[in-house]
Amino acid sequence: EPEVTQTPSHQVTQMGQEVILRCVPISNHLYFYWYRQILGQKVEFLVSFYNNEISEKSEIFDDQFSVERPDGSNFTLKIRSTKLEDSAMYFCASNGPFTDTQYFGPGTRLTVL
Amino acid sequence: AQSVTQLDSHVSVSEGTPVLLRCNYSSSYSPSLFWYVQHPNKGLQLLLKYTSAATLVKGINGFEAEFKKSETSFHLTKPSAHMSDAAEYFCVVSDSSYKLIFGSGTRLLVRP
């Protein structure tokens, strides 16, 4: 069964460093998303992406964040200068056309020291 | 705006007894509603989805949920809990732009 994959599973970084989180969505899906879950809190929407551009972004998704689909398979989230409060689990999700059912990857746990 | 409220942050049941996880939603139109499960240190797995075809939705692992428009509820149930059901459960609504709005989660504990 096809699934969303994410790398790395864990990332530890120093405050102020750039990180790139990678996702490979399900191959025939067209809509891509990033969510995050700070420890002990709700899962929060960050950004949605369709047709090579951002469809919607939340207030959390400020200028420090960017997304890209550099080739036909990868979908990346970049944080330019990490802050302590960026420590969270980051989930990638995707869905195909004509459905709003999103399938999630296993997540990347980001720890900013 | 769409929102979901999960009424219990923790639910504890004995193995073999029924499970009830409560969720109320708010939506200005007929919503898509989901339940996702998150096992410890794992990702989010889709349990089931309501779209309007049927008010009683059956999901994986014996779970089901009933959509009640008059009560704006979408409670998750299972007749008999298993130890492997211990996890965090999220009630989720999809808004008009397809982004998902999560409830705060209910942690299900299953006692032997």
mmCIF file of C-alpha atoms in Angstrom:
data_model
loop_
_atom_site.group_PDB
_atom_site.id
_atom_site.type_symbol
_atom_site.label_atom_id
_atom_site.label_comp_id
_atom_site.label_asym_id
_atom_site.label_seq_id
_atom_site.Cartn_x
_atom_site.Cartn_y
_atom_site.Cartn_z
ATOM 1 C CA GLU A 1 0.000 0.000 0.000
ATOM 2 C CA PRO A 2 1.455 3.407 -0.925
ATOM 3 C CA GLU A 3 2.418 5.642 1.973
ATOM 4 C CA VAL A 4 3.845 9.038 2.756
ATOM 5 C CA THR A 5 7.452 8.920 3.895
ATOM 6 C CA GLN A 6 9.465 11.521 5.786
ATOM 7 C CA THR A 7 13.151 11.995 6.483
ATOM 8 C CA PRO A 8 14.854 12.301 8.834
ATOM 9 C CA SER A 9 12.858 10.753 11.653
ATOM 10 C CA HIS A 10 14.758 12.866 14.164
ATOM 11 C CA GLN A 11 16.668 16.106 13.665
ATOM 12 C CA VAL A 12 18.602 17.940 16.335
ATOM 13 C CA THR A 13 19.868 21.403 15.515
ATOM 14 C CA GLN A 14 21.266 24.498 17.147
ATOM 15 C CA MET A 15 19.168 27.635 17.408
ATOM 16 C CA GLY A 16 19.686 29.864 14.374
ATOM 17 C CA GLN A 17 20.567 26.999 12.041
ATOM 18 C CA GLU A 18 18.633 26.145 8.902
ATOM 19 C CA VAL A 19 16.859 22.821 8.641
ATOM 20 C CA ILE A 20 15.161 21.079 5.751
ATOM 21 C CA LEU A 21 12.555 18.449 6.414
ATOM 22 C CA ARG A 22 11.793 16.111 3.564
ATOM 23 C CA CYS A 23 8.656 14.307 2.531
ATOM 24 C CA VAL A 24 7.746 11.991 -0.304
ATOM 25 C CA PRO A 25 3.960 12.117 -0.775
ATOM 26 C CA ILE A 26 1.928 9.338 -2.328
ATOM 27 C CA SER A 27 2.760 9.329 -6.011
ATOM 28 C CA ASN A 28 -0.560 10.283 -7.634
ATOM 29 C CA HIS A 29 -1.492 12.846 -5.007
ATOM 30 C CA LEU A 30 -1.749 16.504 -5.928
ATOM 31 C CA TYR A 31 -2.255 18.326 -2.643
ATOM 32 C CA PHE A 32 0.444 18.515 -0.017
ATOM 33 C CA TYR A 33 0.476 19.789 3.545
ATOM 34 C CA TRP A 34 2.679 20.383 6.541
ATOM 35 C CA TYR A 35 1.371 20.230 10.087
ATOM 36 C CA ARG A 36 3.192 20.417 13.370
ATOM 37 C CA GLN A 37 2.549 19.165 16.874
ATOM 38 C CA ILE A 38 4.354 20.782 19.759
ATOM 39 C CA LEU A 39 4.717 18.329 22.626
ATOM 40 C CA GLY A 40 1.473 18.070 24.548
ATOM 41 C CA GLN A 41 -0.433 20.347 22.180
ATOM 42 C CA LYS A 42 -2.819 20.044 19.246
ATOM 43 C CA VAL A 43 -1.782 19.205 15.739
ATOM 44 C CA GLU A 44 -1.689 22.538 13.878
ATOM 45 C CA PHE A 45 -1.912 23.297 10.179
ATOM 46 C CA LEU A 46 1.094 25.104 8.720
ATOM 47 C CA VAL A 47 0.712 25.224 4.962
ATOM 48 C CA SER A 48 -0.952 23.635 1.955
ATOM 49 C CA PHE A 49 0.568 23.376 -1.499
ATOM 50 C CA TYR A 50 -0.973 22.670 -4.887
ATOM 51 C CA ASN A 51 0.170 23.131 -8.445
ATOM 52 C CA ASN A 52 3.605 24.308 -7.334
ATOM 53 C CA GLU A 53 2.389 27.105 -5.157
ATOM 54 C CA ILE A 54 1.151 27.726 -1.648
ATOM 55 C CA SER A 55 -2.633 27.460 -1.430
ATOM 56 C CA GLU A 56 -2.982 28.535 2.155
ATOM 57 C CA LYS A 57 -0.740 29.190 5.135
ATOM 58 C CA SER A 58 -1.363 29.715 8.809
ATOM 59 C CA GLU A 59 -0.144 32.550 11.017
ATOM 60 C CA ILE A 60 2.611 30.228 12.234
ATOM 61 C CA PHE A 61 4.049 29.994 8.717
ATOM 62 C CA ASP A 62 6.022 33.223 8.733
ATOM 63 C CA ASP A 63 8.989 34.341 6.629
ATOM 64 C CA GLN A 64 11.250 31.846 8.360
ATOM 65 C CA PHE A 65 9.371 28.996 6.710
ATOM 66 C CA SER A 66 9.284 27.976 3.091
ATOM 67 C CA VAL A 67 8.110 24.967 1.107
ATOM 68 C CA GLU A 68 9.238 23.575 -2.166
ATOM 69 C CA ARG A 69 8.610 20.711 -4.510
ATOM 70 C CA PRO A 70 12.040 20.523 -6.100
ATOM 71 C CA ASP A 71 11.268 17.538 -8.299
ATOM 72 C CA GLY A 72 8.344 15.270 -9.087
ATOM 73 C CA SER A 73 8.481 13.378 -5.831
ATOM 74 C CA ASN A 74 9.883 15.377 -2.897
ATOM 75 C CA PHE A 75 8.116 18.049 -0.873
ATOM 76 C CA THR A 76 10.288 19.980 1.572
ATOM 77 C CA LEU A 77 9.807 22.306 4.495
ATOM 78 C CA LYS A 78 12.671 24.673 5.235
ATOM 79 C CA ILE A 79 13.091 26.642 8.411
ATOM 80 C CA ARG A 80 15.683 29.325 7.763
ATOM 81 C CA SER A 81 16.757 30.228 11.278
ATOM 82 C CA THR A 82 15.386 27.866 13.870
ATOM 83 C CA LYS A 83 14.104 29.025 17.242
ATOM 84 C CA LEU A 84 13.651 27.036 20.413
ATOM 85 C CA GLU A 85 9.891 27.184 19.926
ATOM 86 C CA ASP A 86 10.190 25.408 16.575
ATOM 87 C CA SER A 87 10.854 22.185 18.472
ATOM 88 C CA ALA A 88 7.959 19.935 17.513
ATOM 89 C CA MET A 89 6.889 16.924 15.496
ATOM 90 C CA TYR A 90 6.370 17.919 11.879
ATOM 91 C CA PHE A 91 3.962 15.886 9.788
ATOM 92 C CA CYS A 92 3.659 15.862 6.041
ATOM 93 C CA ALA A 93 0.353 14.833 4.465
ATOM 94 C CA SER A 94 -1.058 14.465 0.999
ATOM 95 C CA ASN A 95 -4.330 13.774 -0.714
ATOM 96 C CA GLY A 96 -5.393 12.929 -4.212
ATOM 97 C CA PRO A 97 -7.898 14.681 -6.459
ATOM 98 C CA PHE A 98 -11.618 14.612 -5.603
ATOM 99 C CA THR A 99 -11.074 13.700 -1.960
ATOM 100 C CA ASP A 100 -10.188 15.521 1.235
ATOM 101 C CA THR A 101 -8.828 12.415 2.940
ATOM 102 C CA GLN A 102 -5.254 13.178 3.894
ATOM 103 C CA TYR A 103 -2.629 10.528 4.509
ATOM 104 C CA PHE A 104 0.109 11.376 6.943
ATOM 105 C CA GLY A 105 3.752 10.482 7.101
ATOM 106 C CA PRO A 106 5.354 9.197 10.304
ATOM 107 C CA GLY A 107 6.671 12.642 11.205
ATOM 108 C CA THR A 108 10.038 14.270 11.845
ATOM 109 C CA ARG A 109 10.839 15.145 15.420
ATOM 110 C CA LEU A 110 12.758 18.435 15.398
ATOM 111 C CA THR A 111 14.660 19.450 18.501
ATOM 112 C CA VAL A 112 16.183 22.916 18.610
ATOM 113 C CA LEU A 113 18.850 23.429 21.281
ATOM 114 C CA ALA B 1 -15.378 28.589 10.906
ATOM 115 C CA GLN B 2 -15.041 24.890 11.523
ATOM 116 C CA SER B 3 -13.948 23.519 14.878
ATOM 117 C CA VAL B 4 -14.034 20.333 16.901
ATOM 118 C CA THR B 5 -14.179 19.805 20.630
ATOM 119 C CA GLN B 6 -13.110 16.578 22.231
ATOM 120 C CA LEU B 7 -14.890 16.387 25.507
ATOM 121 C CA ASP B 8 -12.449 14.152 27.381
ATOM 122 C CA SER B 9 -8.698 14.546 27.529
ATOM 123 C CA HIS B 10 -8.305 11.051 29.031
ATOM 124 C CA VAL B 11 -10.509 7.969 28.945
ATOM 125 C CA SER B 12 -9.653 4.814 30.858
ATOM 126 C CA VAL B 13 -11.383 1.472 30.217
ATOM 127 C CA SER B 14 -10.781 -2.144 31.087
ATOM 128 C CA GLU B 15 -9.839 -4.550 28.352
ATOM 129 C CA GLY B 16 -12.964 -6.110 26.846
ATOM 130 C CA THR B 17 -15.280 -3.244 27.810
ATOM 131 C CA PRO B 18 -16.804 -0.688 25.412
ATOM 132 C CA VAL B 19 -14.998 2.458 24.342
ATOM 133 C CA LEU B 20 -16.666 5.837 23.853
ATOM 134 C CA LEU B 21 -14.642 8.873 22.787
ATOM 135 C CA ARG B 22 -16.722 11.994 22.455
ATOM 136 C CA CYS B 23 -16.449 14.718 19.839
ATOM 137 C CA ASN B 24 -18.623 17.700 19.007
ATOM 138 C CA TYR B 25 -18.131 19.763 15.899
ATOM 139 C CA SER B 26 -19.052 23.178 14.655
ATOM 140 C CA SER B 27 -19.453 23.803 10.955
ATOM 141 C CA SER B 28 -21.320 26.206 8.760
ATOM 142 C CA TYR B 29 -21.964 23.489 6.177
ATOM 143 C CA SER B 30 -22.097 19.719 5.976
ATOM 144 C CA PRO B 31 -18.625 18.775 7.095
ATOM 145 C CA SER B 32 -16.167 16.002 6.390
ATOM 146 C CA LEU B 33 -15.243 14.510 9.732
ATOM 147 C CA PHE B 34 -12.450 12.121 10.572
ATOM 148 C CA TRP B 35 -10.971 10.189 13.416
ATOM 149 C CA TYR B 36 -7.222 9.673 13.411
ATOM 150 C CA VAL B 37 -5.213 7.603 15.870
ATOM 151 C CA GLN B 38 -1.658 8.198 17.014
ATOM 152 C CA HIS B 39 0.163 5.391 18.765
ATOM 153 C CA PRO B 40 3.143 6.351 20.920
ATOM 154 C CA ASN B 41 6.016 7.686 18.822
ATOM 155 C CA LYS B 42 4.098 6.944 15.631
ATOM 156 C CA GLY B 43 2.427 9.023 12.936
ATOM 157 C CA LEU B 44 -1.255 9.728 12.404
ATOM 158 C CA GLN B 45 -3.326 6.882 11.046
ATOM 159 C CA LEU B 46 -6.786 7.359 9.555
ATOM 160 C CA LEU B 47 -9.394 5.355 11.460
ATOM 161 C CA LEU B 48 -12.498 6.445 9.611
ATOM 162 C CA LYS B 49 -14.164 9.251 7.692
ATOM 163 C CA TYR B 50 -17.683 10.639 7.457
ATOM 164 C CA THR B 51 -18.770 12.281 4.230
ATOM 165 C CA SER B 52 -22.597 12.157 4.283
ATOM 166 C CA ALA B 53 -23.209 8.846 2.538
ATOM 167 C CA ALA B 54 -24.162 7.140 5.799
ATOM 168 C CA THR B 55 -24.451 8.412 9.347
ATOM 169 C CA LEU B 56 -22.845 5.319 10.842
ATOM 170 C CA VAL B 57 -19.289 4.935 9.643
ATOM 171 C CA LYS B 58 -17.227 1.825 10.135
ATOM 172 C CA GLY B 59 -13.477 2.092 10.401
ATOM 173 C CA ILE B 60 -10.477 -0.081 10.956
ATOM 174 C CA ASN B 61 -9.820 -2.245 14.020
ATOM 175 C CA GLY B 62 -13.514 -2.495 14.930
ATOM 176 C CA PHE B 63 -14.070 1.216 15.508
ATOM 177 C CA GLU B 64 -17.121 3.054 14.294
ATOM 178 C CA ALA B 65 -18.554 6.538 14.632
ATOM 179 C CA GLU B 66 -22.034 7.953 14.317
ATOM 180 C CA PHE B 67 -22.733 11.364 12.826
ATOM 181 C CA LYS B 68 -25.632 13.077 14.619
ATOM 182 C CA LYS B 69 -26.464 16.388 13.022
ATOM 183 C CA SER B 70 -29.056 17.336 15.636
ATOM 184 C CA GLU B 71 -26.426 16.960 18.372
ATOM 185 C CA THR B 72 -23.462 18.115 16.234
ATOM 186 C CA SER B 73 -21.637 15.062 17.470
ATOM 187 C CA PHE B 74 -19.357 12.455 15.951
ATOM 188 C CA HIS B 75 -18.527 10.086 18.784
ATOM 189 C CA LEU B 76 -16.139 7.172 18.296
ATOM 190 C CA THR B 77 -17.046 3.778 19.720
ATOM 191 C CA LYS B 78 -15.774 0.240 19.895
ATOM 192 C CA PRO B 79 -17.676 -2.636 21.516
ATOM 193 C CA SER B 80 -14.679 -4.248 23.192
ATOM 194 C CA ALA B 81 -11.361 -2.569 23.960
ATOM 195 C CA HIS B 82 -8.074 -4.290 23.305
ATOM 196 C CA MET B 83 -4.752 -3.440 24.904
ATOM 197 C CA SER B 84 -3.433 -2.411 21.485
ATOM 198 C CA ASP B 85 -6.098 0.319 21.298
ATOM 199 C CA ALA B 86 -4.193 2.399 23.842
ATOM 200 C CA ALA B 87 -3.263 5.549 21.937
ATOM 201 C CA GLU B 88 -4.222 9.161 21.357
ATOM 202 C CA TYR B 89 -7.320 9.740 19.244
ATOM 203 C CA PHE B 90 -8.031 12.914 17.310
ATOM 204 C CA CYS B 91 -11.363 14.099 16.010
ATOM 205 C CA VAL B 92 -10.777 16.204 12.910
ATOM 206 C CA VAL B 93 -12.862 18.360 10.603
ATOM 207 C CA SER B 94 -11.946 19.442 7.102
ATOM 208 C CA ASP B 95 -12.627 23.023 6.142
ATOM 209 C CA SER B 96 -13.609 24.332 2.724
ATOM 210 C CA SER B 97 -9.988 24.630 1.639
ATOM 211 C CA TYR B 98 -9.285 21.018 2.637
ATOM 212 C CA LYS B 99 -7.026 21.866 5.545
ATOM 213 C CA LEU B 100 -7.639 19.739 8.616
ATOM 214 C CA ILE B 101 -8.598 21.191 11.965
ATOM 215 C CA PHE B 102 -7.733 18.917 14.859
ATOM 216 C CA GLY B 103 -9.325 18.510 18.228
ATOM 217 C CA SER B 104 -7.126 18.509 21.277
ATOM 218 C CA GLY B 105 -7.046 14.721 21.433
ATOM 219 C CA THR B 106 -8.238 12.025 23.827
ATOM 220 C CA ARG B 107 -5.736 9.661 25.365
ATOM 221 C CA LEU B 108 -7.241 6.189 25.692
ATOM 222 C CA LEU B 109 -5.832 3.992 28.445
ATOM 223 C CA VAL B 110 -6.741 0.308 28.469
ATOM 224 C CA ARG B 111 -6.360 -1.518 31.781
ATOM 225 C CA PRO B 112 -5.683 -5.264 31.762
#
